[in-house]
Amino acid sequence: MTENQETTEVSEAQIAVHWREEEYIQPPASFVAQANAADPAILERFAEDKFPECFHEYADLLTWDERWHTTLDTSNPPFWKWFVGGKLNASYNCVDRHAQANPDKTAIIFVAELESEEPDHISYGELLRRVNEFAAVLRDFCGLKAGDRVTLHLPMVSELAVTMLACARLGVIHSQVFGGFSGHACGTRIADSGSHVLITMDGYYRAGSLLDHKEKADQALEQAARQGQEVDKVLVWRRHPGQYASAIPMAAGRDFFVDDLLADYRGVTVEPVSMDATAPLFLMYTSGTTGRPKGCQHSTGGYLAYVAGTSKYYQDIHPDDVYWCMADIGWITGHSYIVYGPLALGTTTVIYEGVPNYPDGGRPWKIAEQLGVRIFHTSPTSIRMLRKVGPEEPKKYTYHFRHMTTVGEPIEPEVWRWYHSEVGKGEAVIVDTWWQTENGGFLGSTLPALQPMKPGSCGPGVLGVYPVIYDEDGNEVPKGSGRAGNICIRNPWPGIFQTIWGDPERFVATYYTKYNKDPNSTDWRDWPYFANDGATQAADGYFRILGRVDDVINVAGHRLGTKELESAALTVPEIAEAAAVPVIDDIRGRIVEMYVSLKPGAASEGVEAKVSLAIETEIGKIARPKNVWVVPDMPKTRSGKIMRRVIASVSNFADVGDVTTLANPEVVEGIKHRVQSTKVAKGELPRQLSEAEYEEIAKFGAES
Ligand code: WTA
């Protein structure tokens, strides 16, 4: 069965969702008075009849070596090409031009987790020096050139931004793997991208301890080698130059300390390589329906224009702002809205190393006060967590946010209100930005000075992006109907990814085949982008995103594929079958529970711990299941498919629905009794689920 057919089955139901519509909240006049997009004429400039030329306004925020001749080339759909003929360099745009105009201005403030370490203010001039010197290492010591791929496995440190920008300077395609991912996960991504160089760090601080990170590099290389990819150089930044924080020995001739290498490149400058707008800038791996992660390939010109434009109008970044996005650069949010967008606009961006609640739940507000942060950007999971551990903390600090963002998951209106009144002190606008790794930048959001906020809804499509909700048959679900369907984007936009690295067929099948009207058409109108999210649209045009319609579980804003989780569990020799399901969680949105059955004769002793460890090893700690349930048999259809919706319902104390068509309906009661009584005994009773949450669980994984 193809991935696409599976997806179709999964999102079958046409569900009625009866949301209580929330009230509008208007932006404060003080915000409107200074906003970058305060004149409604901007909505006209981006109206559909101005597409695609409307996006010149974004591209004109950049400095081009050569201007494009074709704004949007649709000749090979759905592989859209933006700003064809244009040439530019991303590192020049994010560093050089600001360093020339304003060398002493702070580009990056690195805030270490330990408060004893002073924040490091890196000026644009200094950033330029660091980027040049490291680019020289990459070019002259590693022999890297435009088009080569390099895997980065770095924590939240300024060296990560320097590394990305140094790659961009050379046209080398960076592929940063989230630092919290395991060595195995990193190794798979090294192999998929064909990287010969890995760039990592010895250790970093998290929740108060210095973690050994270099150990993951050795595991990554072994895993990559098993998949046929040899890595010849490992560059190791040291968290404290001169001091090695890892217990793992450096491999002679393969592993090199970056601070040692840099000694030979002091003051060396590297000319930024003028790249085609359509040349890839980076890969960002994400999860999908099948087990294999997808390397989303982002372009240089379209991507950079899109993140610059959306940073200006939706993040309302002005050059003199101190802007803090508390995401991880290892995810797309960090690439677009910590590094590339803010730096393209020449603002000051904060990089914070650690967890938000170290040493206590007031840390973010303390940092905001110390640094004078005016724009703050985070996820619902962090907001829920900070609200839980320190509801009164924001009051203790005298920061003033003008603008706040939420991203990555649906946010409950109640949590939104705490963010607005307590964190924002009622003074800040909020944008709820909906988008995906594949998209480069925002797809759905209010334009903060021009469109009022509505808690729980992301808002309409952003400038130049025209979303639509389709049912399974491709009929438009009208706004205000209260019905949910699959949210799609009718048109291409400059931030859209170019392809899945090495797998163009999967790119077409996953995102375009479902709603394509004519495979031979070169008219973009025939190629809606299928986002794999469910949504409803209110009468006012605002969208409410309900969550994934494919087999992806969004844990604290991190996408985890059920197939990835299941194949990790299957590495435990005792396991015959495994199924991953989501459980609604008050802090992390969703958490994972695993159901496993054993091979005949296998001992059940310690299997739960082995499964957890296997998932941690294959993917990373973020994926660790809340519970592992060993069951005698999985509930299955007559054709032998595991009914994930049945076990998902059991785990969430929801109605298991009709089980009479199962091949083995008798197993359900036993599983339910054991799982639910154990959860009750552990105090893991869920709260009352909303209607939409019940729907999600009842549909989860459909049949397969
Ligand atoms: C979900 C993160 C509701 C959605 C930028 C999407 C959201 C997935 C929102 C992408 C939001 C993202 N409201 N849900 N504002 N933003 N999502 O690729 O299900 O890590 O498909 O990109 O997160 O996650 P990804």
XYZ file of C-alpha atoms and ligand atoms in Angstrom:
729
model
C 0.000 0.000 0.000
C 1.354 3.427 -0.819
C 1.782 6.073 1.793
C -0.877 8.154 0.136
C -3.560 5.507 0.185
C -2.931 5.045 3.867
C -3.336 8.746 4.480
C -6.626 8.757 2.637
C -8.032 6.023 4.813
C -6.901 7.702 7.976
C -8.619 10.975 7.345
C -11.905 9.467 6.196
C -14.432 10.833 8.647
C -16.268 14.052 8.056
C -16.640 15.205 11.585
C -18.910 17.829 12.998
C -17.091 19.936 15.525
C -19.108 22.248 17.672
C -16.669 24.795 18.956
C -17.655 27.521 21.218
C -16.574 30.584 19.281
C -14.314 32.822 21.297
C -14.531 36.601 21.396
C -12.211 38.840 19.434
C -9.499 40.688 21.280
C -8.228 43.877 19.665
C -4.522 44.793 19.581
C -3.514 47.648 21.894
C -3.374 51.058 20.192
C 0.274 51.366 21.210
C 1.044 48.266 19.163
C -0.901 49.409 16.118
C 0.807 52.804 16.188
C 4.219 51.287 15.567
C 3.428 48.085 13.639
C 5.257 47.271 10.413
C 1.952 46.283 8.834
C -0.570 48.841 10.068
C -2.033 50.029 6.792
C -4.779 47.740 5.410
C -3.453 48.474 1.914
C -1.033 45.610 2.511
C -3.937 43.162 2.276
C -4.671 44.536 -1.176
C -1.054 44.272 -2.238
C -1.172 40.550 -1.436
C -4.636 39.875 -2.878
C -4.910 36.822 -5.089
C -4.919 38.787 -8.324
C -1.464 40.137 -7.387
C 0.002 36.639 -7.016
C 2.861 35.743 -7.472
C 4.401 39.214 -7.961
C 3.143 40.270 -4.502
C 6.105 38.370 -3.096
C 8.572 40.823 -4.646
C 7.864 42.808 -1.506
C 9.482 40.019 0.538
C 12.340 39.401 -1.883
C 13.131 43.117 -1.901
C 14.025 42.894 1.787
C 17.127 41.002 0.657
C 20.254 42.080 -1.149
C 20.577 40.240 -4.464
C 23.735 39.802 -6.498
C 21.524 39.394 -9.522
C 17.825 40.042 -9.754
C 15.530 37.192 -10.822
C 13.918 37.136 -14.245
C 11.006 34.808 -13.393
C 9.086 35.177 -10.139
C 7.478 31.733 -10.178
C 8.319 28.967 -12.624
C 5.614 26.283 -12.670
C 6.914 24.322 -15.649
C 7.653 21.174 -13.626
C 4.818 20.889 -11.112
C 4.717 20.555 -8.173
C 8.446 21.383 -8.040
C 7.905 25.118 -7.935
C 10.837 27.429 -8.561
C 10.862 30.913 -7.060
C 12.875 33.930 -8.175
C 14.527 32.038 -11.017
C 17.644 33.713 -12.373
C 18.213 35.497 -9.061
C 21.493 35.109 -7.204
C 22.279 35.822 -3.570
C 24.064 34.552 -0.513
C 22.175 33.878 2.718
C 25.101 34.553 5.030
C 25.807 37.865 3.274
C 22.183 38.830 3.813
C 22.122 37.798 7.461
C 25.557 39.065 8.472
C 27.761 41.076 6.080
C 25.336 43.756 5.089
C 24.449 44.517 8.712
C 28.088 44.309 9.804
C 28.968 46.885 7.161
C 26.193 49.255 8.196
C 26.321 48.726 11.939
C 29.269 46.598 13.102
C 28.770 47.147 16.835
C 25.135 46.328 16.909
C 24.328 43.086 18.763
C 23.327 40.277 16.429
C 23.053 37.401 18.903
C 22.787 37.263 22.670
C 23.703 33.824 23.891
C 22.237 33.072 27.322
C 23.827 30.090 29.022
C 21.660 27.951 31.229
C 23.860 28.475 34.273
C 23.232 31.936 35.616
C 26.837 32.207 36.710
C 27.845 32.494 33.057
C 27.293 36.034 31.700
C 25.244 36.411 28.512
C 27.490 36.660 25.460
C 26.640 39.662 23.268
C 27.909 39.001 19.773
C 27.932 42.041 17.510
C 27.348 41.828 13.767
C 31.017 42.636 13.248
C 32.050 39.818 15.564
C 29.554 37.420 14.013
C 31.013 38.204 10.607
C 34.489 37.364 11.885
C 33.346 34.089 13.442
C 31.367 33.046 10.364
C 34.291 33.808 8.061
C 36.812 31.902 10.117
C 34.615 28.859 10.465
C 33.733 28.990 6.766
C 37.493 28.895 6.106
C 37.762 25.738 8.231
C 34.933 24.120 6.309
C 36.375 25.074 2.945
C 40.096 24.656 3.483
C 40.334 22.021 6.183
C 37.299 19.917 5.264
C 37.338 20.582 1.533
C 33.639 21.388 1.439
C 32.075 23.178 -1.489
C 28.677 24.355 -2.695
C 26.135 21.548 -2.907
C 27.861 19.254 -0.370
C 25.788 18.220 2.633
C 26.976 18.493 6.204
C 25.186 17.134 9.253
C 25.096 19.261 12.386
C 24.136 17.777 15.741
C 24.411 20.811 17.931
C 22.697 22.074 21.057
C 21.307 25.584 21.588
C 24.523 27.589 21.431
C 25.644 30.500 19.306
C 28.085 28.139 17.556
C 25.079 26.522 15.906
C 24.087 29.792 14.243
C 27.721 30.419 13.280
C 27.946 26.934 11.753
C 24.752 27.325 9.729
C 25.820 30.719 8.422
C 29.317 29.463 7.584
C 27.773 26.640 5.544
C 25.453 29.115 3.847
C 28.434 31.302 2.998
C 29.874 28.440 0.949
C 26.592 27.147 -0.428
C 27.109 23.987 1.624
C 23.733 22.445 2.536
C 23.409 22.123 6.299
C 21.263 19.497 7.940
C 20.914 20.232 11.634
C 19.581 17.329 13.680
C 17.818 18.304 16.916
C 20.412 18.002 19.706
C 18.043 15.944 21.863
C 17.807 13.253 19.201
C 19.822 10.116 19.759
C 23.042 9.174 17.981
C 21.078 6.594 15.971
C 18.582 9.179 14.756
C 21.491 11.428 13.797
C 23.248 8.560 11.995
C 20.200 7.773 9.880
C 20.027 11.417 8.829
C 23.771 11.492 8.044
C 23.274 8.491 5.788
C 20.169 9.836 4.103
C 21.778 13.169 3.319
C 25.120 11.639 2.293
C 27.174 13.796 4.658
C 30.901 13.168 5.008
C 31.314 15.661 7.828
C 29.555 15.799 11.192
C 29.706 18.918 13.315
C 28.901 18.479 16.973
C 29.763 19.708 20.460
C 31.373 18.011 23.435
C 28.636 18.836 25.922
C 26.009 21.352 26.967
C 23.935 22.327 29.949
C 20.439 21.126 30.416
C 18.392 21.242 33.628
C 21.535 22.106 35.549
C 23.847 19.330 34.356
C 26.559 19.278 31.752
C 25.466 16.526 29.363
C 27.970 14.461 27.416
C 26.971 15.051 23.813
C 30.033 13.768 21.987
C 29.089 10.193 22.882
C 26.220 10.525 20.431
C 28.657 11.320 17.613
C 30.299 7.930 17.869
C 26.905 6.196 17.874
C 25.833 8.310 14.903
C 28.876 7.320 12.887
C 28.326 3.637 13.585
C 24.709 3.912 12.535
C 25.608 5.856 9.384
C 28.237 3.233 8.525
C 25.649 0.468 8.895
C 23.651 2.345 6.274
C 26.663 2.612 4.002
C 27.734 6.184 4.739
C 31.284 6.865 5.904
C 32.058 10.099 7.703
C 35.647 11.240 7.422
C 35.683 14.227 9.745
C 33.969 15.081 12.989
C 34.368 18.693 14.075
C 33.781 19.145 17.774
C 33.031 22.581 19.169
C 33.912 22.758 22.851
C 31.339 24.295 25.167
C 34.266 25.821 27.013
C 37.166 26.139 24.545
C 40.254 24.366 25.804
C 38.333 22.105 28.180
C 36.874 18.818 26.974
C 33.511 17.989 28.551
C 33.068 14.456 27.222
C 34.262 11.104 28.532
C 34.561 9.773 24.984
C 38.062 9.850 23.507
C 38.642 11.821 20.328
C 39.416 9.527 17.388
C 42.815 10.515 16.008
C 42.706 11.705 12.422
C 38.921 11.845 12.437
C 37.825 14.054 15.337
C 39.026 17.643 15.637
C 38.400 20.389 18.148
C 37.075 23.431 16.357
C 38.835 25.839 18.711
C 42.160 24.178 17.787
C 41.444 24.397 14.073
C 40.346 28.012 14.264
C 43.767 28.975 15.563
C 45.044 28.477 12.010
C 42.326 30.607 10.427
C 42.385 33.771 12.513
C 41.295 36.738 10.468
C 40.797 34.698 7.291
C 37.921 35.929 5.161
C 35.871 33.871 2.751
C 34.019 35.477 -0.117
C 30.298 34.592 0.096
C 29.467 32.287 -2.809
C 26.802 33.774 -5.019
C 24.117 31.082 -5.126
C 21.146 30.566 -7.402
C 17.904 31.492 -5.647
C 16.794 27.915 -6.295
C 19.912 26.276 -4.803
C 19.163 24.323 -1.615
C 20.044 26.157 1.612
C 19.389 23.380 4.115
C 17.669 20.100 4.869
C 15.416 19.635 7.857
C 14.284 16.133 8.643
C 10.785 15.497 9.894
C 8.460 12.564 10.507
C 5.695 11.288 8.310
C 3.577 8.230 7.790
C 6.342 5.792 6.965
C 9.265 5.032 9.227
C 11.836 6.861 7.161
C 12.329 10.529 8.114
C 11.851 13.020 5.323
C 14.628 15.469 4.504
C 12.732 18.629 3.614
C 14.867 20.612 1.191
C 14.567 24.379 1.479
C 15.714 26.884 -1.115
C 17.999 29.879 -0.716
C 16.070 32.761 -2.306
C 12.443 31.808 -1.785
C 13.003 30.605 1.755
C 15.046 33.585 2.871
C 12.620 36.049 1.303
C 9.705 34.314 2.971
C 11.192 34.227 6.474
C 12.346 37.837 6.169
C 8.899 38.997 5.050
C 6.952 37.051 7.648
C 9.405 38.120 10.383
C 8.794 41.704 9.428
C 5.010 41.654 9.205
C 3.945 38.831 11.509
C 6.702 38.975 14.127
C 6.708 42.746 13.747
C 10.480 42.787 14.061
C 12.113 46.211 13.897
C 15.898 46.492 13.632
C 16.252 47.867 17.179
C 14.277 45.061 18.827
C 15.557 42.428 21.175
C 13.726 39.371 19.955
C 13.586 36.010 21.695
C 12.235 32.834 20.208
C 12.503 30.112 22.833
C 12.307 27.243 20.347
C 15.215 24.965 19.496
C 17.214 25.760 16.368
C 17.098 22.009 15.736
C 13.507 22.470 14.580
C 12.218 24.529 11.688
C 10.948 27.270 14.017
C 14.485 27.929 15.151
C 15.899 27.948 11.629
C 13.315 30.411 10.360
C 12.571 32.508 13.410
C 15.737 32.437 15.529
C 18.401 32.485 12.837
C 17.437 33.342 9.270
C 14.399 35.639 9.634
C 15.580 37.888 12.487
C 19.161 38.105 11.215
C 18.030 38.875 7.670
C 16.266 41.879 9.187
C 19.346 42.870 11.197
C 17.745 42.609 14.599
C 19.089 41.174 17.880
C 18.122 37.540 18.418
C 18.431 35.662 21.710
C 19.660 32.078 21.883
C 18.951 30.391 25.212
C 20.756 27.161 25.983
C 18.615 25.493 28.571
C 15.181 24.499 29.785
C 12.638 27.234 30.600
C 12.210 26.197 34.221
C 15.869 26.212 35.264
C 16.477 27.082 38.025
C 12.785 27.930 38.429
C 9.685 28.845 36.450
C 10.582 32.534 36.498
C 13.707 32.153 34.368
C 12.241 33.280 31.036
C 10.790 36.410 32.620
C 14.053 37.147 34.344
C 15.943 36.835 31.059
C 13.347 39.056 29.373
C 13.816 41.696 32.050
C 17.623 41.534 31.940
C 17.875 41.739 28.162
C 14.943 44.043 27.464
C 13.182 41.484 25.260
C 10.207 43.048 23.443
C 9.127 40.142 21.244
C 8.697 36.665 22.676
C 7.980 33.458 20.793
C 7.249 30.013 22.247
C 5.052 26.909 22.148
C 1.852 25.928 23.962
C 3.763 23.174 25.788
C 6.166 25.703 27.306
C 3.309 28.035 28.181
C 1.352 25.235 29.874
C 4.429 24.141 31.771
C 5.382 27.652 32.918
C 1.801 28.281 33.958
C 1.831 25.126 36.003
C 5.159 25.625 37.743
C 4.983 29.391 38.231
C 1.631 31.027 37.534
C 2.626 34.100 39.530
C 6.199 34.374 38.238
C 5.650 36.841 35.360
C 4.394 39.475 37.813
C 7.699 39.490 39.628
C 9.621 40.859 36.661
C 9.417 44.225 34.968
C 9.817 43.214 31.335
C 7.313 44.454 28.747
C 6.481 42.322 25.764
C 4.968 44.100 22.824
C 4.372 40.981 20.775
C 4.124 37.268 21.556
C 3.863 34.175 19.392
C 2.559 30.687 19.965
C 3.515 27.940 17.528
C 3.582 24.217 17.013
C 0.396 22.885 18.562
C -3.188 23.936 19.084
C -3.446 26.168 22.143
C -6.400 25.874 24.499
C -8.245 29.200 24.912
C -7.709 29.007 28.673
C -3.949 28.688 28.264
C -4.017 31.441 25.638
C -5.684 33.764 28.151
C -3.004 33.164 30.776
C -0.351 33.891 28.159
C -2.157 37.087 27.228
C -2.995 38.461 30.672
C -0.079 37.182 32.787
C 2.881 36.751 30.456
C 1.843 39.595 28.167
C 0.469 41.661 31.047
C -2.440 42.520 28.774
C -0.063 44.770 26.797
C 1.104 42.425 24.060
C -0.519 41.151 20.898
C -0.436 37.407 20.321
C -0.076 35.637 17.004
C -0.955 31.937 16.869
C 1.089 30.799 13.906
C 0.219 27.581 12.147
C 2.748 25.999 9.781
C 5.055 23.029 9.312
C 8.646 21.989 8.692
C 7.751 21.656 5.031
C 6.501 25.240 4.748
C 9.540 27.369 5.625
C 7.399 29.964 7.383
C 3.929 30.799 8.636
C 0.810 29.707 6.748
C -1.981 30.760 9.082
C -1.879 33.719 11.469
C -3.509 37.034 12.172
C -1.675 40.102 10.940
C -1.255 41.567 14.398
C -2.234 45.213 13.929
C -4.938 44.585 11.344
C -6.752 41.424 12.326
C -8.048 40.883 15.876
C -6.929 37.920 17.952
C -9.287 35.043 18.665
C -8.063 32.588 21.306
C -7.687 29.065 19.973
C -7.773 30.046 16.286
C -4.677 30.758 14.247
C -6.521 33.239 12.030
C -6.814 33.428 8.244
C -4.179 32.473 5.700
C -1.162 34.770 5.849
C -0.339 37.323 3.151
C -0.264 35.676 -0.258
C -1.291 32.237 1.087
C -4.794 31.011 0.265
C -5.915 28.037 2.346
C -8.993 25.943 1.698
C -10.574 22.995 3.495
C -11.427 19.990 1.357
C -13.369 16.881 2.255
C -12.099 13.450 1.248
C -13.551 13.844 -2.242
C -12.026 17.206 -2.913
C -15.191 19.213 -2.304
C -14.681 22.484 -0.550
C -15.944 22.515 3.041
C -17.562 25.929 3.329
C -16.531 28.311 6.037
C -18.929 28.607 8.920
C -20.280 25.093 8.257
C -18.814 23.767 11.491
C -17.490 20.793 9.540
C -13.878 19.738 9.651
C -11.798 18.577 6.740
C -8.276 18.600 5.375
C -6.661 22.009 5.250
C -4.797 22.630 1.987
C -3.086 25.614 0.444
C -4.319 26.405 -3.031
C -1.170 28.169 -4.212
C 2.612 27.885 -3.973
C 4.473 30.393 -1.782
C 8.198 31.194 -1.666
C 8.891 29.321 1.608
C 7.541 25.963 0.412
C 10.124 23.168 0.450
C 11.477 22.077 -2.891
C 11.359 18.318 -2.477
C 12.135 15.483 -0.092
C 15.859 14.915 -0.345
C 16.456 11.906 -2.585
C 12.773 11.027 -2.821
C 10.820 13.231 -5.225
C 8.105 10.574 -5.677
C 7.328 10.646 -1.977
C 7.201 14.448 -2.133
C 4.544 14.349 -4.836
C 2.622 11.428 -3.308
C 2.479 12.803 0.233
C 1.593 16.411 -0.446
C 0.093 16.748 -3.893
C -1.418 13.579 -5.346
C -4.451 13.573 -3.075
C -5.984 16.779 -4.406
C -4.243 17.130 -7.745
C -6.794 17.919 -10.436
C -4.704 17.089 -13.474
C -1.237 15.521 -13.325
C -0.307 17.070 -16.677
C -1.259 20.584 -15.773
C 1.392 23.238 -15.282
C -1.150 25.603 -13.731
C -0.523 25.883 -10.012
C -4.291 26.071 -9.442
C -4.463 22.348 -10.159
C -1.957 21.471 -7.441
C -3.234 22.246 -3.934
C -0.774 21.452 -1.167
C -2.188 18.867 1.262
C -0.934 19.806 4.729
C -1.966 16.590 6.517
C -3.760 18.614 9.199
C -7.460 18.657 10.030
C -9.121 22.051 10.472
C -12.376 23.961 10.644
C -13.003 27.451 9.305
C -15.335 29.850 11.090
C -17.641 32.219 9.236
C -15.102 35.030 9.673
C -12.485 33.031 7.769
C -10.365 32.143 10.799
C -9.019 28.606 10.909
C -8.843 26.354 13.911
C -6.250 23.620 13.468
C -7.310 20.282 14.925
C -4.085 18.333 14.456
C -2.550 15.733 12.204
C -4.612 13.467 10.023
C -1.693 11.153 9.285
C 0.085 8.785 11.626
C 2.050 11.471 13.394
C 1.850 12.161 17.110
C 2.672 15.749 18.107
C 4.428 15.474 21.475
C 5.196 18.885 22.956
C 5.391 20.250 19.427
C 7.715 17.487 18.234
C 6.469 15.342 15.398
C 6.878 11.626 16.035
C 5.834 9.091 13.417
C 4.030 6.043 14.790
C 5.994 3.857 12.377
C 9.281 5.219 13.718
C 8.208 4.484 17.285
C 7.012 1.031 16.340
C 10.125 0.063 14.441
C 12.215 1.196 17.415
C 10.148 -1.089 19.693
C 10.616 -3.940 17.237
C 14.382 -3.809 17.729
C 13.726 -5.517 21.090
C 14.124 -9.221 20.277
C 11.152 -10.355 22.377
C 8.671 -8.108 20.576
C 6.428 -9.535 17.864
C 4.181 -6.541 17.244
C 4.084 -2.937 18.395
C 1.602 -0.086 18.120
C 2.048 3.536 19.186
C -0.925 5.664 20.227
C -1.349 9.229 21.479
C -2.628 10.032 24.949
C -4.006 13.492 25.687
C -1.733 15.264 28.154
C -2.288 18.536 29.971
C 1.255 19.804 29.547
C 2.721 18.184 26.452
C -0.457 18.121 24.382
C 0.025 14.464 23.459
C 2.242 11.772 24.874
C 3.038 8.354 23.483
C 1.915 4.999 24.810
C 3.121 1.760 23.286
C 1.287 -1.519 23.040
C 3.427 -4.545 22.354
C 2.855 -8.265 22.027
C 5.556 -10.854 22.529
C 6.897 -13.581 20.308
C 5.753 -17.072 21.332
C 7.776 -18.307 24.284
C 9.484 -14.937 24.900
C 9.862 -13.920 28.532
C 7.919 -10.787 29.471
C 10.363 -9.872 32.235
C 11.643 -6.304 31.866
C 10.162 -5.862 28.389
C 8.613 -2.472 29.221
C 11.978 -1.001 30.153
C 13.615 -2.519 27.077
C 11.032 -0.949 24.799
C 11.481 2.459 26.432
C 15.226 2.196 26.125
C 14.987 1.114 22.490
C 12.881 4.169 21.669
C 15.272 6.428 23.524
C 18.196 4.908 21.639
C 16.633 4.953 18.202
C 14.899 8.331 18.420
C 15.667 10.219 21.619
C 14.402 10.931 25.097
C 11.556 13.137 23.887
C 9.908 10.075 22.388
C 10.011 7.963 25.551
C 6.573 6.417 26.100
C 4.537 7.196 29.178
C 3.539 3.531 29.431
C 4.370 0.330 27.624
C 1.571 -2.217 27.753
C 2.414 -5.829 27.057
C -0.732 -7.438 25.713
C -1.425 -11.068 24.807
C -2.743 -10.045 21.391
C -3.453 -6.779 19.546
C -7.015 -6.020 18.510
C -7.034 -6.635 14.751
C -9.208 -6.433 11.685
C -9.965 -9.630 9.797
C -7.252 -8.691 7.352
C -4.785 -8.621 10.242
C -4.285 -4.879 10.720
C -3.834 -3.525 14.217
C -6.771 -1.331 15.232
C -4.894 1.554 16.777
C -8.090 3.495 17.386
C -9.279 0.798 19.810
C -6.162 0.842 21.969
C -5.943 4.638 21.696
C -9.464 4.792 23.109
C -8.520 2.428 25.910
C -5.502 4.553 26.842
C -7.619 7.721 26.843
C -10.598 6.208 28.685
C -12.725 6.924 25.621
C -15.435 4.724 24.150
C -13.778 1.956 22.115
C -16.574 2.137 19.569
C -17.755 -0.749 17.467
C -15.460 -3.739 17.847
C -17.760 -6.393 16.454
C -16.014 -6.397 13.095
C -12.673 -7.268 14.665
C -11.141 -10.662 14.138
C -10.650 -10.974 17.894
C -13.140 -8.709 19.715
C -12.728 -10.772 22.889
C -9.233 -9.352 23.593
C -10.493 -5.795 24.026
C -12.143 -6.204 27.432
C -9.066 -7.793 28.967
C -6.751 -5.053 27.650
C -9.130 -2.351 28.779
C -9.473 -3.754 32.244
C -5.761 -4.110 32.813
C -4.678 -0.794 31.279
C -7.357 1.305 32.869
C -7.142 -0.247 36.332
C -3.367 0.200 36.316
C -3.752 3.839 35.241
C -6.337 4.505 37.917
C -4.012 2.985 40.518
C -1.154 5.242 39.264
C -3.390 8.324 39.325
C -3.201 8.727 35.544
C -6.830 9.546 34.954
C -7.287 11.936 32.051
C -9.426 15.038 32.260
C -12.685 15.255 30.372
C -11.768 15.299 26.684
C -13.205 17.845 24.285
C -15.314 16.687 21.382
C -12.455 17.250 18.953
C -10.091 15.235 21.130
C -12.597 12.361 21.241
C -12.805 12.488 17.471
C -9.047 12.405 17.108
C -8.749 9.358 19.348
C -11.722 7.579 17.798
C -10.164 7.970 14.348
C -6.556 7.402 15.273
C -4.716 5.246 12.775
C -8.094 4.303 11.217
C -7.766 0.621 10.395
C -4.101 0.235 9.949
C 1.031 21.418 14.301
C 6.226 23.382 13.430
C -2.115 24.130 15.836
C 0.290 20.939 13.056
C 6.225 24.827 12.913
C 1.398 20.846 12.038
C -0.075 23.583 14.949
C 2.579 20.401 12.864
C 0.309 24.944 14.964
C 3.875 20.828 12.238
C -0.631 25.899 15.489
C 1.929 23.770 14.130
N -1.831 25.435 15.901
N -1.271 23.184 15.384
N -0.350 27.199 15.577
N 1.555 25.023 14.455
N 0.971 22.888 14.444
O 6.682 20.360 11.294
O -0.285 19.683 13.318
O 7.353 20.615 13.708
O 1.132 19.920 11.009
O 6.417 22.518 12.387
O 2.389 21.044 14.130
O 4.969 20.586 13.090
P 6.434 20.958 12.622
